[in-house]
Coordinates of C-alpha atoms in Angstrom, one line a residue:
X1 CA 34.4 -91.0 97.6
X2 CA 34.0 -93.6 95.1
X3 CA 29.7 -93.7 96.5
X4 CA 29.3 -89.6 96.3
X5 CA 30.8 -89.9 92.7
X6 CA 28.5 -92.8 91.8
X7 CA 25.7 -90.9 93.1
X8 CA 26.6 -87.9 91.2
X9 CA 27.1 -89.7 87.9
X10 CA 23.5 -91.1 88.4
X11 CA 22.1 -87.6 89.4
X12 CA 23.7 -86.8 86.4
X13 CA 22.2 -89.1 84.0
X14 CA 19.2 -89.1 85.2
X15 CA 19.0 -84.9 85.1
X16 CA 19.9 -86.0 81.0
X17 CA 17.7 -88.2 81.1
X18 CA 14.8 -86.3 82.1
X19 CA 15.7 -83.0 79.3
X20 CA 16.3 -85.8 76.7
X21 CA 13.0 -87.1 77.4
X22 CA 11.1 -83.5 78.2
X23 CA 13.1 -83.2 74.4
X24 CA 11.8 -86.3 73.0
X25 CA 8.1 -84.7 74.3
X26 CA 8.2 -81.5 73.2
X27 CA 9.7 -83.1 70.0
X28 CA 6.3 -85.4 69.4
X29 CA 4.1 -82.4 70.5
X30 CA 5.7 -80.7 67.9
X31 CA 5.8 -82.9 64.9
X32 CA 2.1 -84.3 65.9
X33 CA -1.5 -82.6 64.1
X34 CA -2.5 -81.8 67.8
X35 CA 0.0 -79.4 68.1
X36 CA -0.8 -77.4 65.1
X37 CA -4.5 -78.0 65.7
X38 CA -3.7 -76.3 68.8
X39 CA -1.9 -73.8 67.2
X40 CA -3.9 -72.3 64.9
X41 CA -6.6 -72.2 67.5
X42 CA -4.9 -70.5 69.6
X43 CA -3.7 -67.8 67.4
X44 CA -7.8 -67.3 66.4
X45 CA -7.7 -66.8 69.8
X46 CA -5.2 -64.2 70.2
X47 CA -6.0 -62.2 67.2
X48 CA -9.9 -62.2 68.3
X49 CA -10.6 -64.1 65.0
X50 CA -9.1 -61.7 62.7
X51 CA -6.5 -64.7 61.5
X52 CA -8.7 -68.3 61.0
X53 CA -6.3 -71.4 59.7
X54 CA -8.5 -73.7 58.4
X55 CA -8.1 -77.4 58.6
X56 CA -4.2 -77.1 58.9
X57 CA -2.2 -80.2 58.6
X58 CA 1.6 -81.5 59.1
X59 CA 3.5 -80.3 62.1
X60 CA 4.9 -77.5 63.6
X61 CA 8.2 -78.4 63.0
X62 CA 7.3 -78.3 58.7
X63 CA 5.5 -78.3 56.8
X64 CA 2.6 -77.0 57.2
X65 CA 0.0 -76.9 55.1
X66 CA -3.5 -75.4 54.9
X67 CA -6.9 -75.3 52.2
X68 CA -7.5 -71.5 53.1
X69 CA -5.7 -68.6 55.8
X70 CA -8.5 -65.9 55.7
X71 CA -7.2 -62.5 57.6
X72 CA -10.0 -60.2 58.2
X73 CA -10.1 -56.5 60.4
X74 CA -13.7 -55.5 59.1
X75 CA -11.5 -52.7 56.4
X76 CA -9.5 -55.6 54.4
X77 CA -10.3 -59.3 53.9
X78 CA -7.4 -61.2 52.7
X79 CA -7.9 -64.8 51.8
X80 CA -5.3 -67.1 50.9
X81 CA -5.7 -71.2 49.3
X82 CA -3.6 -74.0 48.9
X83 CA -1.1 -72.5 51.6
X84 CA 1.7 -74.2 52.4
X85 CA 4.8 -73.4 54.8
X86 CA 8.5 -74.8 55.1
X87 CA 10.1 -72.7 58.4
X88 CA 12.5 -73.4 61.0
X89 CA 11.0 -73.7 63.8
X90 CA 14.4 -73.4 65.8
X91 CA 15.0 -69.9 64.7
X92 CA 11.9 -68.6 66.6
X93 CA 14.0 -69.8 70.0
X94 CA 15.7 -66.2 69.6
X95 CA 13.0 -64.1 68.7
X96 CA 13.3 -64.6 64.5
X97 CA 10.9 -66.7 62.2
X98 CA 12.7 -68.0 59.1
X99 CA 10.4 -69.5 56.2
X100 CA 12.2 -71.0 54.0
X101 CA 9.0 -71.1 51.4
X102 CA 5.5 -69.7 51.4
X103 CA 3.6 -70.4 48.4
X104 CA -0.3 -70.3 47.8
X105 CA -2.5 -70.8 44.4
X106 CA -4.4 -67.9 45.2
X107 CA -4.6 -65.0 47.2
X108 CA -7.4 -62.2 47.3
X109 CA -7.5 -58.4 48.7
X110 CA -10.4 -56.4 49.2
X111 CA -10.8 -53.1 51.1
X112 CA -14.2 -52.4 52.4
X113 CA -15.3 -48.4 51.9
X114 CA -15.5 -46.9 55.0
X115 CA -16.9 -43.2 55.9
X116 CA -13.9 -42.6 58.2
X117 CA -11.1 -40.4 56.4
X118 CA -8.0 -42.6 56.1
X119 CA -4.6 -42.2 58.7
X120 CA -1.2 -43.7 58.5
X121 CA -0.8 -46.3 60.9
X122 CA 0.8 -45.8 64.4
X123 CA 3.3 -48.3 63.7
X124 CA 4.2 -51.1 61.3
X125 CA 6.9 -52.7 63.6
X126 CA 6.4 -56.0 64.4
X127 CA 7.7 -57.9 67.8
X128 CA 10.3 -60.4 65.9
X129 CA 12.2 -61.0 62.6
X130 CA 10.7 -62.9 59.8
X131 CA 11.9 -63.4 56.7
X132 CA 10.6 -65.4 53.5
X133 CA 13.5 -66.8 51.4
X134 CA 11.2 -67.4 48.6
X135 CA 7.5 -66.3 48.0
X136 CA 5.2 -67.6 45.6
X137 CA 1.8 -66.4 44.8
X138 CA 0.1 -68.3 41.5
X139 CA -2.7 -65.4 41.4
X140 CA -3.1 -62.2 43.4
X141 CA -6.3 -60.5 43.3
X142 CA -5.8 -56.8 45.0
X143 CA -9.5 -54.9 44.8
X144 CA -9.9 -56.4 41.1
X145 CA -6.2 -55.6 39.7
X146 CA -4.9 -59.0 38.8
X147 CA -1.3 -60.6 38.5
X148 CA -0.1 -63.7 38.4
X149 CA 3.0 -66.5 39.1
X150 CA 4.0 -64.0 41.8
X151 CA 7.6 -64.3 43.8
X152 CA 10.1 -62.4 45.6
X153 CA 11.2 -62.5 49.1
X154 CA 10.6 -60.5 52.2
X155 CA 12.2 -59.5 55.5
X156 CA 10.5 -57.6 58.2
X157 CA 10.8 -56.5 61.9
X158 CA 10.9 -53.8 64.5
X159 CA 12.6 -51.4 62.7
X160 CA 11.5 -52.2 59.4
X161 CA 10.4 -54.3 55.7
X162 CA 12.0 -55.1 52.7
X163 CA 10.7 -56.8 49.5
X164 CA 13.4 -57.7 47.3
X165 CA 13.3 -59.8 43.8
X166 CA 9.5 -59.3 43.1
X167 CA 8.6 -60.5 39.4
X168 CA 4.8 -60.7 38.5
X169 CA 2.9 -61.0 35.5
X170 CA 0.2 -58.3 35.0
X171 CA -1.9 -56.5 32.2
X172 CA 0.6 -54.1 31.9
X173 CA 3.2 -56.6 30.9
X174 CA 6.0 -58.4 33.2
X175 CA 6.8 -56.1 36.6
X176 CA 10.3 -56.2 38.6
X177 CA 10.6 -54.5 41.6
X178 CA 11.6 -53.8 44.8
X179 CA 11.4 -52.0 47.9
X180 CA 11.4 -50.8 51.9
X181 CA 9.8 -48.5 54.5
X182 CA 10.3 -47.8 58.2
X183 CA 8.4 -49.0 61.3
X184 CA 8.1 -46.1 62.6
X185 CA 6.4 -42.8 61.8
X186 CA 7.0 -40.8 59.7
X187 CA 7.9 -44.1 57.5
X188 CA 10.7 -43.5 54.9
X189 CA 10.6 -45.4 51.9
X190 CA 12.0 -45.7 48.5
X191 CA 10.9 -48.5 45.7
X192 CA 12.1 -49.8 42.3
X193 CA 9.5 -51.0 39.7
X194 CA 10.3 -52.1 36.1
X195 CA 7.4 -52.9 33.7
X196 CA 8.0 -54.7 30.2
X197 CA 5.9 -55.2 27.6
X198 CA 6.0 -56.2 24.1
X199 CA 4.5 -52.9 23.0
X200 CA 7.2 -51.0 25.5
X201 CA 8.4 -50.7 29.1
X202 CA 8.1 -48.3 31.7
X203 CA 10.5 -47.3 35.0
X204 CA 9.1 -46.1 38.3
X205 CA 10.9 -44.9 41.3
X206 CA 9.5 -43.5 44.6
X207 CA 11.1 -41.9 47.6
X208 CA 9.6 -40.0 50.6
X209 CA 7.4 -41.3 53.5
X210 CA 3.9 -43.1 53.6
X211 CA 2.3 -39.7 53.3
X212 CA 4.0 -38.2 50.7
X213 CA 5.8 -39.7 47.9
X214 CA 7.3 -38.4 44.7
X215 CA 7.5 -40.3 41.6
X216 CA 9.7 -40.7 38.5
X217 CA 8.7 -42.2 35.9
X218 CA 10.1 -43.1 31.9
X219 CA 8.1 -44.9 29.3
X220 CA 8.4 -46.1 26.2
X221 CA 5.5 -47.3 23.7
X222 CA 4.5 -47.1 20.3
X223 CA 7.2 -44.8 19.6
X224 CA 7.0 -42.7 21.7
X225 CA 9.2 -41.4 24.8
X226 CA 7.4 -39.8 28.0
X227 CA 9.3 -38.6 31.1
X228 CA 7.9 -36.9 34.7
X229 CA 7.4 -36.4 37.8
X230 CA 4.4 -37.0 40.2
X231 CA 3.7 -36.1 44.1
X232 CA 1.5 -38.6 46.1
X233 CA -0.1 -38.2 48.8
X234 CA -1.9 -41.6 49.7
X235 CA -4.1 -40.3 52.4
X236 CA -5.3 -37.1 51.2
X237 CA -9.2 -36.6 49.8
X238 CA -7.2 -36.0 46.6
X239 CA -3.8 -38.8 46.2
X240 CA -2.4 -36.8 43.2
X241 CA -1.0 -33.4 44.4
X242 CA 1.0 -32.5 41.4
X243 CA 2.5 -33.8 38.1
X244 CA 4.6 -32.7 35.5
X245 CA 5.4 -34.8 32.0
X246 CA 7.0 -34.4 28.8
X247 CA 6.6 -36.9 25.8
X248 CA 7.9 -37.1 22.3
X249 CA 7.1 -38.4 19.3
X250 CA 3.5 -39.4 20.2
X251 CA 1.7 -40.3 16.8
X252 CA -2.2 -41.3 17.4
X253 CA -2.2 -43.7 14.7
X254 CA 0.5 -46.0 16.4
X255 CA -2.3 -46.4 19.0
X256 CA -5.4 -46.8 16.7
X257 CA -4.8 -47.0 13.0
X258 CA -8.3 -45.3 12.8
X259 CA -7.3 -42.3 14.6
X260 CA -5.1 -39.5 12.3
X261 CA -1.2 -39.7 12.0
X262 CA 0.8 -36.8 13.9
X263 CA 4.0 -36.3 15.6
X264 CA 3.4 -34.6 18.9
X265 CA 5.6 -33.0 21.4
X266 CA 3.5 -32.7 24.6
X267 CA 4.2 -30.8 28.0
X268 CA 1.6 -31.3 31.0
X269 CA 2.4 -29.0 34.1
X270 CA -0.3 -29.4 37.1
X271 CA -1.6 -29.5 40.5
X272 CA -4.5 -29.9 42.8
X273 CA -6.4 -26.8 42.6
X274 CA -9.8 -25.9 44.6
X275 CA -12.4 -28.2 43.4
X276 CA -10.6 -29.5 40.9
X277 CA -8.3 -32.7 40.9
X278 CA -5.7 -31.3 38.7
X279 CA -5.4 -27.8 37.2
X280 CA -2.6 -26.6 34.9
X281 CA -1.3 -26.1 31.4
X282 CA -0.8 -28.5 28.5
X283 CA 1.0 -27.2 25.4
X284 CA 1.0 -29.3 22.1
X285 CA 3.2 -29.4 19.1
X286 CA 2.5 -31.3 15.9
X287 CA 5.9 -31.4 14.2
X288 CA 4.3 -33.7 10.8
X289 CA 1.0 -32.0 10.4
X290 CA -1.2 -32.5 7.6
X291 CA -4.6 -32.7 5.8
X292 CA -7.3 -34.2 7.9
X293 CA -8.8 -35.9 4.0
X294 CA -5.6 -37.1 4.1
X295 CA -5.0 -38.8 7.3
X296 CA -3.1 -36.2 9.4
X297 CA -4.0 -33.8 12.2
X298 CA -4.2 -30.7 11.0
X299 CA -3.2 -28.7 14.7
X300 CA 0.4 -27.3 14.4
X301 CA 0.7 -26.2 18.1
X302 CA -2.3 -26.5 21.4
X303 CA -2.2 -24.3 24.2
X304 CA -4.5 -24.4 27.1
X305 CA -5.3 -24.1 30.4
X306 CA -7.3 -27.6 31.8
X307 CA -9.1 -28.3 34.9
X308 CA -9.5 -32.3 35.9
X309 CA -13.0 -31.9 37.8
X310 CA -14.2 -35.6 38.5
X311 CA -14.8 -37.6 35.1
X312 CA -15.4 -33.8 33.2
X313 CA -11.9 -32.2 31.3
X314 CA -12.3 -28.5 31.4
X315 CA -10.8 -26.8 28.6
X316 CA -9.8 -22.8 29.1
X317 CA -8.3 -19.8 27.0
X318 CA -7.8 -22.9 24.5
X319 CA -5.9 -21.7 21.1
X320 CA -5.4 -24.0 18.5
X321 CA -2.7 -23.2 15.6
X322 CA -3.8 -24.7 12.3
X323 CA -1.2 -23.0 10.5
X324 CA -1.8 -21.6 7.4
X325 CA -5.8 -23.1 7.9
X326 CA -5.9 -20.7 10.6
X327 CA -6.8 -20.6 14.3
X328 CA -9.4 -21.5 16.7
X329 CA -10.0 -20.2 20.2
X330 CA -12.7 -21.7 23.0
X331 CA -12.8 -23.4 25.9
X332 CA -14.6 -26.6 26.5
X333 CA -15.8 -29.0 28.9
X334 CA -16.0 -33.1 27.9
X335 CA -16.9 -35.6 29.8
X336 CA -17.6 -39.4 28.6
X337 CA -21.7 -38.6 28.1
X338 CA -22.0 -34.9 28.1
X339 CA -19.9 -31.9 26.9
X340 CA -19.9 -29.0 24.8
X341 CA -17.5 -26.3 23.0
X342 CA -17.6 -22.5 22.3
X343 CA -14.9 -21.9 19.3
X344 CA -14.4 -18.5 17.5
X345 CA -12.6 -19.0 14.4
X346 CA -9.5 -16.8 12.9
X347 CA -8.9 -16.1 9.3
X348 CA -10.4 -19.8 8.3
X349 CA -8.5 -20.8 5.8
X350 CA -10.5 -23.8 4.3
X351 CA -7.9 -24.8 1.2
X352 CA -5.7 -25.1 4.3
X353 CA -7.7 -28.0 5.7
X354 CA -8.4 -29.8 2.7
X355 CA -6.6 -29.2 -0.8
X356 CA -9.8 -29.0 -2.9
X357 CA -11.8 -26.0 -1.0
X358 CA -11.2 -22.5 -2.0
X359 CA -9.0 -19.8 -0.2
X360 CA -11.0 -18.4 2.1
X361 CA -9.9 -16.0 5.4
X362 CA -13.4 -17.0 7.6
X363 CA -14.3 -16.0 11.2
X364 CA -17.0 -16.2 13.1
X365 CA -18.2 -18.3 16.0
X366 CA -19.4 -22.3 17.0
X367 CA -21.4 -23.7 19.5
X368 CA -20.9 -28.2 19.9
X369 CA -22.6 -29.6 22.0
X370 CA -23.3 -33.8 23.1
X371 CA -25.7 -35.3 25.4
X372 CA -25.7 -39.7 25.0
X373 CA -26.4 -39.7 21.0
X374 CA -27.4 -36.3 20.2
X375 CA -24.9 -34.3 19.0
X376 CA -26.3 -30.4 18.3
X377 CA -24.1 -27.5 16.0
X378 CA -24.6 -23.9 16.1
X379 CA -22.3 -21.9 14.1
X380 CA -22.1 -18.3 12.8
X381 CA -18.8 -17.6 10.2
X382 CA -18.7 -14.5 7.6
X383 CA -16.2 -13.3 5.3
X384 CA -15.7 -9.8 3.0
X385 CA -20.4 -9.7 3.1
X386 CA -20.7 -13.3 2.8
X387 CA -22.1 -14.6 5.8
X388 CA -23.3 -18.5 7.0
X389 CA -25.5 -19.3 9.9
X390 CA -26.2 -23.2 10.4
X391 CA -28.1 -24.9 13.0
X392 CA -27.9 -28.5 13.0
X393 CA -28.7 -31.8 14.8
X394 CA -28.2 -35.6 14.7
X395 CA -29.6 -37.9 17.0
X396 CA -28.4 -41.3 16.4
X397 CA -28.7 -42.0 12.7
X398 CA -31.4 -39.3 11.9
X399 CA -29.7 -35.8 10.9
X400 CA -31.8 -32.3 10.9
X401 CA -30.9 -28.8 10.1
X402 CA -33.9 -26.6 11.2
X403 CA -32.0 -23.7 9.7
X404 CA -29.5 -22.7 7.4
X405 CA -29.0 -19.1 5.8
X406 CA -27.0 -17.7 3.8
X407 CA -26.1 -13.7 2.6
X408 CA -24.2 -12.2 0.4
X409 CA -25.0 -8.0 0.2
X410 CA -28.5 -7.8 0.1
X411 CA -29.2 -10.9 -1.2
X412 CA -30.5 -14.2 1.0
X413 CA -30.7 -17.7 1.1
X414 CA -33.0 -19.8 3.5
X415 CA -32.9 -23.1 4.0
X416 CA -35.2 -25.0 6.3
X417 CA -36.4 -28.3 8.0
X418 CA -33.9 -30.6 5.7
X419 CA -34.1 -34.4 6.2
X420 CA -37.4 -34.1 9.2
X421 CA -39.2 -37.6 9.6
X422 CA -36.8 -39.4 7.8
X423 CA -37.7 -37.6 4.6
X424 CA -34.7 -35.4 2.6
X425 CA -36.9 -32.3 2.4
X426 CA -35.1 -29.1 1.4
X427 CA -36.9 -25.8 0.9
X428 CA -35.2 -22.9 -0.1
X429 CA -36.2 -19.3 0.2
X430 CA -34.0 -16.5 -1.8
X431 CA -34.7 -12.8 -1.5
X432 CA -33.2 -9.9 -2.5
X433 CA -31.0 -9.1 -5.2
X434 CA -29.4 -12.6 -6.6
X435 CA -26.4 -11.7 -8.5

């Protein structure tokens, strides 16, 4: 008996023996470079080089650290520098990866254009946990939008992701946010987003799934106080299927002191109409209008219909309440190089716009038009037998008005070719009688 237990004892120790030392192995394959090395070779491998670790060093049991982790699936190219990665290496025994820290100096996006029309994905699950304690990015570069000292944390897995504490500084001041979606289709989500700045702040908050998403949104800036809604459809020919705003207290010259002081009341209503982007109404109240000589906008109320058709703003059934200047009625279409109005005027009331003209009750029509640095003016406005017609043109700094008449009864007042060739010519033909 006392042999068999002796023998069993030995068995014993050397069955310990050979895990502590298949332990002790595994141990120095995973703290050594070769490991890693092979690693990183082997997930190239895998992923058919879409994921290349470059010149990785430490071990696999932490850290790790690498000069550049490029990701690349011919539509996005993500390149990441100065990686490095604490984990627990343990953790990954029961199918979860913990990383205690992930931080890189850098990290760029791009999307490559592609003809094909965009799709959700099939799935976003992936085959085990991970989680990231703590993130930090020191500049992320996403298709040319910038942000830098990065953080937050993530967690992810089969049946979903989470990002939680993000904080980022960006041109639009410092963002806080957070957020989740599904794995699977049709991917719910809902987000958090909080922008400061010294000039204001702004809240965001989105609900809905990957395909369609509605907004909320509150801003403050330069006085002012905007509230809305928005409906996103990320990948539809046109994203923005609908919004609706209201802002307060929106004064131009809080944004530009050369622009004209006002204090607007503004109501957009829209959606995506047939070969437009946006169509719908915008209504505008002035509640501090003023004379234009004097630094105001003149406009007591704006009412329009608009169309949003690429870079061009098309104006329609456009009436513009100048109070007791008047109105003006047109439509209009602007774009940043070309555009051009059609106004007719109602009861013009010139001593309205400025305190130093004359009462008058004009009304007539205007043609405007732009193209790059010539600006052309047609306009036709009478009142009780008086009656202007002026055509007009500058083209940079050169001005010409190849006609300008006047009448009054039967008497008439011609005026032609003033300021041609860079002379001030003025001719001026009267006929008639000339009381």
């Amino acid at each position: 008996m006392i042999r068999i237990r002796t023998l069993a004892l030995a068995l014993l120790a050397l069955v310990v023996a050979g895990i502590a030392a298949a332990g002790l192995a595994a141990w120095w394959m995973l703290a050594s470079d070769g490991a890693l090395e092979w690693a990183a070779a082997e997930l190239s491998r895998r992923t058919a080089g879409r994921i290349v670790i470059e010149r990785p060093s430490g071990s696999m049991l932490g850290p790790i650290v690498a000069p550049r982790l490029v990701y690349d699936d011919g539509d996005v190219r993500v390149v990441a520098e100065e990686v490095r990665i604490e984990w627990s290496p343990w953790r990954a025994l029961d199918r979860r990866v913990r990383i205690e820290s992930l931080t890189a100096a850098r990290v760029t996006l791009v999307t490559r254009p592609t003809a094909e029309p965009s799709a959700p994905p099939v799935s976003l699950a992936l085959p085990v946990e991970i989680e990231v304690a703590r993130a930090r990015v020191g500049r992320l570069d996403i298709d040319g939008l910038v942000a830098t000292e990065v953080s937050g944390a993530y967690a992810g897995g089969p049946r979903g992701h989470a990002l939680r504490d993000l904080q980022a500084d960006s041109e639009l001041g410092r963002v806080h946010g957070a957020g989740r979606i599904a794995s699977e289709p049709p991917f719910a989500l809902d987000a958090d987003a909080f922008v400061s700045h010294a000039l204001g702040a702004a809240r965001v908050l989105a609900a809905g799934t990957l395909t369609e998403i509605a907004l909320d949104f509150a801003a403050l800036s330069h006085g002012a106080e905007a509230i809305g809604t928005a409906r996103v459809q990320p990948y539809a020919a046109q994203p923005l299927a609908g919004l609706t705003a209201h802002a307060i207290d929106v004064d131009p010259a809080a944004w530009d002191a050369a622009l004209p002081g006002a204090r607007l009341a503004l109501d957009i209503d829209a959606v995506q109409a047939a070969g437009a982007l946006l169509a719908g109404t915008l209504n505008a109240t002035n509640l501090a209008p003023g004379y234009a000589a004097e630094g105001r906008v003149p406009v007591q109320t704006l009412a329009t219909r608009f169309r949003v058709e690429g870079e061009t703003l098309v104006l329609e059934e456009a009436r513009t309440d100048l109070g007791a200047a008047g109105a003006i009625t047109g439509q209009a279409r602007l774009a940043r190089e070309r555009g051009s109005a059609d106004l007719a005027f109602d009861a013009l009331n010139l001593r309205g716009l400025h305190r130093t003209l004359r009462a008058t009750r004009l009304g007539g029509t205007a043609t405007f038009a732009y193209d790059g640095d010539v600006q052309r003016l047609n306009a036709r406005i009478a009142e009780r037998g008086i009656q202007l017609a002026v055509d007009a043109q500058r083209r940079g700094d050169r001005s010409e008005v190849p006609r300008f008449e006047a009448r009054f009864c039967r008497s008439r007042a011609e005026g032609l070719d003033l300021a041609r060739h860079g002379f001030k010519v003025v001719r001026v033909r009267v006929t008639g009688h000339h009381p």
